[in-house]
Coordinates of N, CA, C and O and ligand atoms in Angstrom, one line a residue:
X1 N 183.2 106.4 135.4 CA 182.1 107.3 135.5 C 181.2 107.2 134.2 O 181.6 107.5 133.1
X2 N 180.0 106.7 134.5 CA 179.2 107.0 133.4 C 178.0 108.0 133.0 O 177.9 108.5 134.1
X3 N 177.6 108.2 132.7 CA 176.7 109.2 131.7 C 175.9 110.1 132.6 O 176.0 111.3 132.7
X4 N 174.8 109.1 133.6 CA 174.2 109.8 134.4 C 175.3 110.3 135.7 O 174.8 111.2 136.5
X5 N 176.6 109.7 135.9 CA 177.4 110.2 137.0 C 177.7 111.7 136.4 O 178.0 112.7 137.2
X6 N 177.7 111.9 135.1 CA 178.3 112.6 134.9 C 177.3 114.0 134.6 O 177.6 115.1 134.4
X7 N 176.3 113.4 134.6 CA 174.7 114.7 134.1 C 174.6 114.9 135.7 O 174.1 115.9 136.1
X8 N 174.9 114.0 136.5 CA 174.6 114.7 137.9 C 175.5 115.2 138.8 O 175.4 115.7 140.0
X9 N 176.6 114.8 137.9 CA 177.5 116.1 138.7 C 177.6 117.7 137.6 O 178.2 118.8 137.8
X10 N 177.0 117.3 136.6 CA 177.2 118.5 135.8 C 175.5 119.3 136.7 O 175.5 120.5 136.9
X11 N 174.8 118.6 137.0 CA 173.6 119.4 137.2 C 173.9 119.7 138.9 O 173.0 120.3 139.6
X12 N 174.7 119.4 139.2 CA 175.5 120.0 141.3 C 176.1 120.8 140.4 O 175.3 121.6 140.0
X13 N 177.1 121.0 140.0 CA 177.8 122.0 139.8 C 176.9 122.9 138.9 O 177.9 123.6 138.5
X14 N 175.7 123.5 138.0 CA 175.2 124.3 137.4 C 174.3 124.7 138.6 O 173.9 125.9 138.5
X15 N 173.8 124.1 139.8 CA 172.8 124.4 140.9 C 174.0 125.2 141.8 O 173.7 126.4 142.0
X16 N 175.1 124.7 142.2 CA 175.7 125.7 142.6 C 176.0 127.0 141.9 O 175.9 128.0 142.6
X17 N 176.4 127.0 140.8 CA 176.7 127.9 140.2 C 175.7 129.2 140.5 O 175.7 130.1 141.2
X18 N 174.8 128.6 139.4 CA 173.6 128.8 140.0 C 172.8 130.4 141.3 O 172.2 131.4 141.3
X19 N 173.5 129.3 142.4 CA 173.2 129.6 143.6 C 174.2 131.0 144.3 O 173.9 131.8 145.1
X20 N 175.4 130.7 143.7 CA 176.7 131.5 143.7 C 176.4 132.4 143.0 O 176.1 133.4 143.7
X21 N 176.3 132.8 141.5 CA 175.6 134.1 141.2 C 174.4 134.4 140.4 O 174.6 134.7 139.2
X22 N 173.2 134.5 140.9 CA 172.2 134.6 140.9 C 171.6 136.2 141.1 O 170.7 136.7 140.6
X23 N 172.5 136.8 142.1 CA 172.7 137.6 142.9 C 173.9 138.5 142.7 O 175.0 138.3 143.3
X24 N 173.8 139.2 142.0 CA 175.2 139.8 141.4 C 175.6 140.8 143.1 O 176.6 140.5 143.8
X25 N 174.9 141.5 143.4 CA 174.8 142.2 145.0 C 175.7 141.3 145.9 O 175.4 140.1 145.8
X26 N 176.5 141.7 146.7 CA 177.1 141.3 147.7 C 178.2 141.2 148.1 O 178.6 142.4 148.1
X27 N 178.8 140.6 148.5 CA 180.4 140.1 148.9 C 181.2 139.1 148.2 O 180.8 138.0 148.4
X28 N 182.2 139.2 147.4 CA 182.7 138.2 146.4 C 183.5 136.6 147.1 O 184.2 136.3 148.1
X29 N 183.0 135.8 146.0 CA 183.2 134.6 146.6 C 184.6 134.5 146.5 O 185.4 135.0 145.7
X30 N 184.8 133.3 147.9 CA 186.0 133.8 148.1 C 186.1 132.0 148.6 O 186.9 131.8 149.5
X31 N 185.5 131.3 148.2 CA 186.1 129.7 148.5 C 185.4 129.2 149.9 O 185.4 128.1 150.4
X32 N 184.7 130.4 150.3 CA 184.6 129.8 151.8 C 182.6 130.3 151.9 O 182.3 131.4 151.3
X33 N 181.9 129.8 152.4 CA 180.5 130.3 152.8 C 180.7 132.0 153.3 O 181.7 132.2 154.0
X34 N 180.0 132.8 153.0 CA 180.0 134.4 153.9 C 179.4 134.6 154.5 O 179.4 135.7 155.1
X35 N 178.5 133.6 154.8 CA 177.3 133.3 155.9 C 178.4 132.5 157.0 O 179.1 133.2 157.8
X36 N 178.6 131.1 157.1 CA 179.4 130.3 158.1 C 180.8 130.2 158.3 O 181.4 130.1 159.4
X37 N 181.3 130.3 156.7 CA 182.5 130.3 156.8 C 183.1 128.7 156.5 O 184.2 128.2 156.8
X38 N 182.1 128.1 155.8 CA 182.3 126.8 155.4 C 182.7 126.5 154.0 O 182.0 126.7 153.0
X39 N 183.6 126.1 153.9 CA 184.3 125.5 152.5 C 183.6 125.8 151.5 O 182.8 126.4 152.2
X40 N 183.1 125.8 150.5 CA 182.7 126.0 149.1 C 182.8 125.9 148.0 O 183.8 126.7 147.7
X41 N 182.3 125.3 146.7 CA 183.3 125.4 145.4 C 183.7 126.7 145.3 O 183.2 127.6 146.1
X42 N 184.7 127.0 144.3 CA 185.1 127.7 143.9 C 183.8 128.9 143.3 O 183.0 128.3 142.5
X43 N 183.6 129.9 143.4 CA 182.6 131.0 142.5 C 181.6 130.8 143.5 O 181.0 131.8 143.6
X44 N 181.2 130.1 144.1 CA 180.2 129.5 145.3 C 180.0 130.8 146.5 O 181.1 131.1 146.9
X45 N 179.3 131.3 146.9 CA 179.5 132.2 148.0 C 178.4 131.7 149.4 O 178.0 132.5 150.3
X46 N 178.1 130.6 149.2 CA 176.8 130.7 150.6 C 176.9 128.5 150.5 O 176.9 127.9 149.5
X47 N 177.0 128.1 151.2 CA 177.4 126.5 151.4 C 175.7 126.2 151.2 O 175.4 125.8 150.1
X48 N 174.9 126.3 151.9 CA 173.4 125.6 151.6 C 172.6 126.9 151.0 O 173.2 127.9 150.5
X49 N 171.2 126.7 151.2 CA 170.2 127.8 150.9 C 170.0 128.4 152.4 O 170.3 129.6 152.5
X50 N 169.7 127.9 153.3 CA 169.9 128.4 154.4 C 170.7 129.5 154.5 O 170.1 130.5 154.8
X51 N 172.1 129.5 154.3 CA 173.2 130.4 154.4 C 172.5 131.7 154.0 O 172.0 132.6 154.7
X52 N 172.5 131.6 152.8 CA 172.4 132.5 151.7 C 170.7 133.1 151.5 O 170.2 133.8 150.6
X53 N 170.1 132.5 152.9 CA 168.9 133.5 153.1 C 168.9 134.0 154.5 O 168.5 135.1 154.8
X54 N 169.4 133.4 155.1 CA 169.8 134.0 156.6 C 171.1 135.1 156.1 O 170.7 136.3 156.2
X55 N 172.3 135.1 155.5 CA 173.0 135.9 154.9 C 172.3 137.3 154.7 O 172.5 138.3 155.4
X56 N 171.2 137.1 153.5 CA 170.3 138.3 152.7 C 169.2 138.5 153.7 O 168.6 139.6 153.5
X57 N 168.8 137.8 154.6 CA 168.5 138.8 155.9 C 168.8 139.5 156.7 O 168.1 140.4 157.2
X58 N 170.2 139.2 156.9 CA 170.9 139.7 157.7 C 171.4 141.3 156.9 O 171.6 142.4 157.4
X59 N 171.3 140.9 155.5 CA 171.9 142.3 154.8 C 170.9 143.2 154.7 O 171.2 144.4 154.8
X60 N 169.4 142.8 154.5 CA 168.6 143.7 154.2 C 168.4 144.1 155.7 O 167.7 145.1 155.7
X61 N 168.8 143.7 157.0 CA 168.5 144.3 158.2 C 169.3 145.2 158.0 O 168.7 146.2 157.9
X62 N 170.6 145.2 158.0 CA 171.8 146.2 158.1 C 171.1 147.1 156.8 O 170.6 148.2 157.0
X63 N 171.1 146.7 155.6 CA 170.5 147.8 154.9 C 169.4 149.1 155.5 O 169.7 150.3 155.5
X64 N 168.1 148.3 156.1 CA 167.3 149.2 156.9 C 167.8 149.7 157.6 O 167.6 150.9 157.5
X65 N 168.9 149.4 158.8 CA 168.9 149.8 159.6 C 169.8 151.2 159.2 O 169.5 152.2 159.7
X66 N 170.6 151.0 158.3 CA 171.6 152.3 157.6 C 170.8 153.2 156.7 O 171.4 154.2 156.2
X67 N 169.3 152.9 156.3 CA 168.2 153.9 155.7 C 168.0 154.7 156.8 O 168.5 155.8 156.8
X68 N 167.1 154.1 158.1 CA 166.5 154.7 158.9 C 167.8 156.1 159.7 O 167.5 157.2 160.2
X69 N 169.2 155.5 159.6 CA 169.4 156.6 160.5 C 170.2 157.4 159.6 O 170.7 158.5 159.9
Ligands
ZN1 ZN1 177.2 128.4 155.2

């Protein structure tokens, strides 16, 4: 492995990271996506960006919907 293998897996794993807690709000990572249910690093809670905005749509619906009534 050399130098740049190794700045670009250090910069996947800081984008995940990253992406995993950004967001302190939610459901604790648990190895698996909480949107699909797809594998994930470790500390990771949502497998793409997709997940983890359809996810936080999904929460702020249930949020409203538990304001309104
Ligand atoms: Zn997912």
């Amino acid at each position: 492995m050399d130098d740049f293998d190794r700045a670009a897996e250090f910069e996947e794993l800081r984008r995940q990271l990253a992406l995993g807690f950004r967001k302190p709000a939610g459901p604790p990572a648990t190895g698996h996506c909480v949107f699909c249910g797809e594998a994930v690093a470790q500390g990771v809670r949502w497998c793409n960006r997709d997940c983890r905005e359809d996810w936080e749509r999904e929460a702020r619906a249930r949020k409203e919907a538990t304001c309104r009534s």
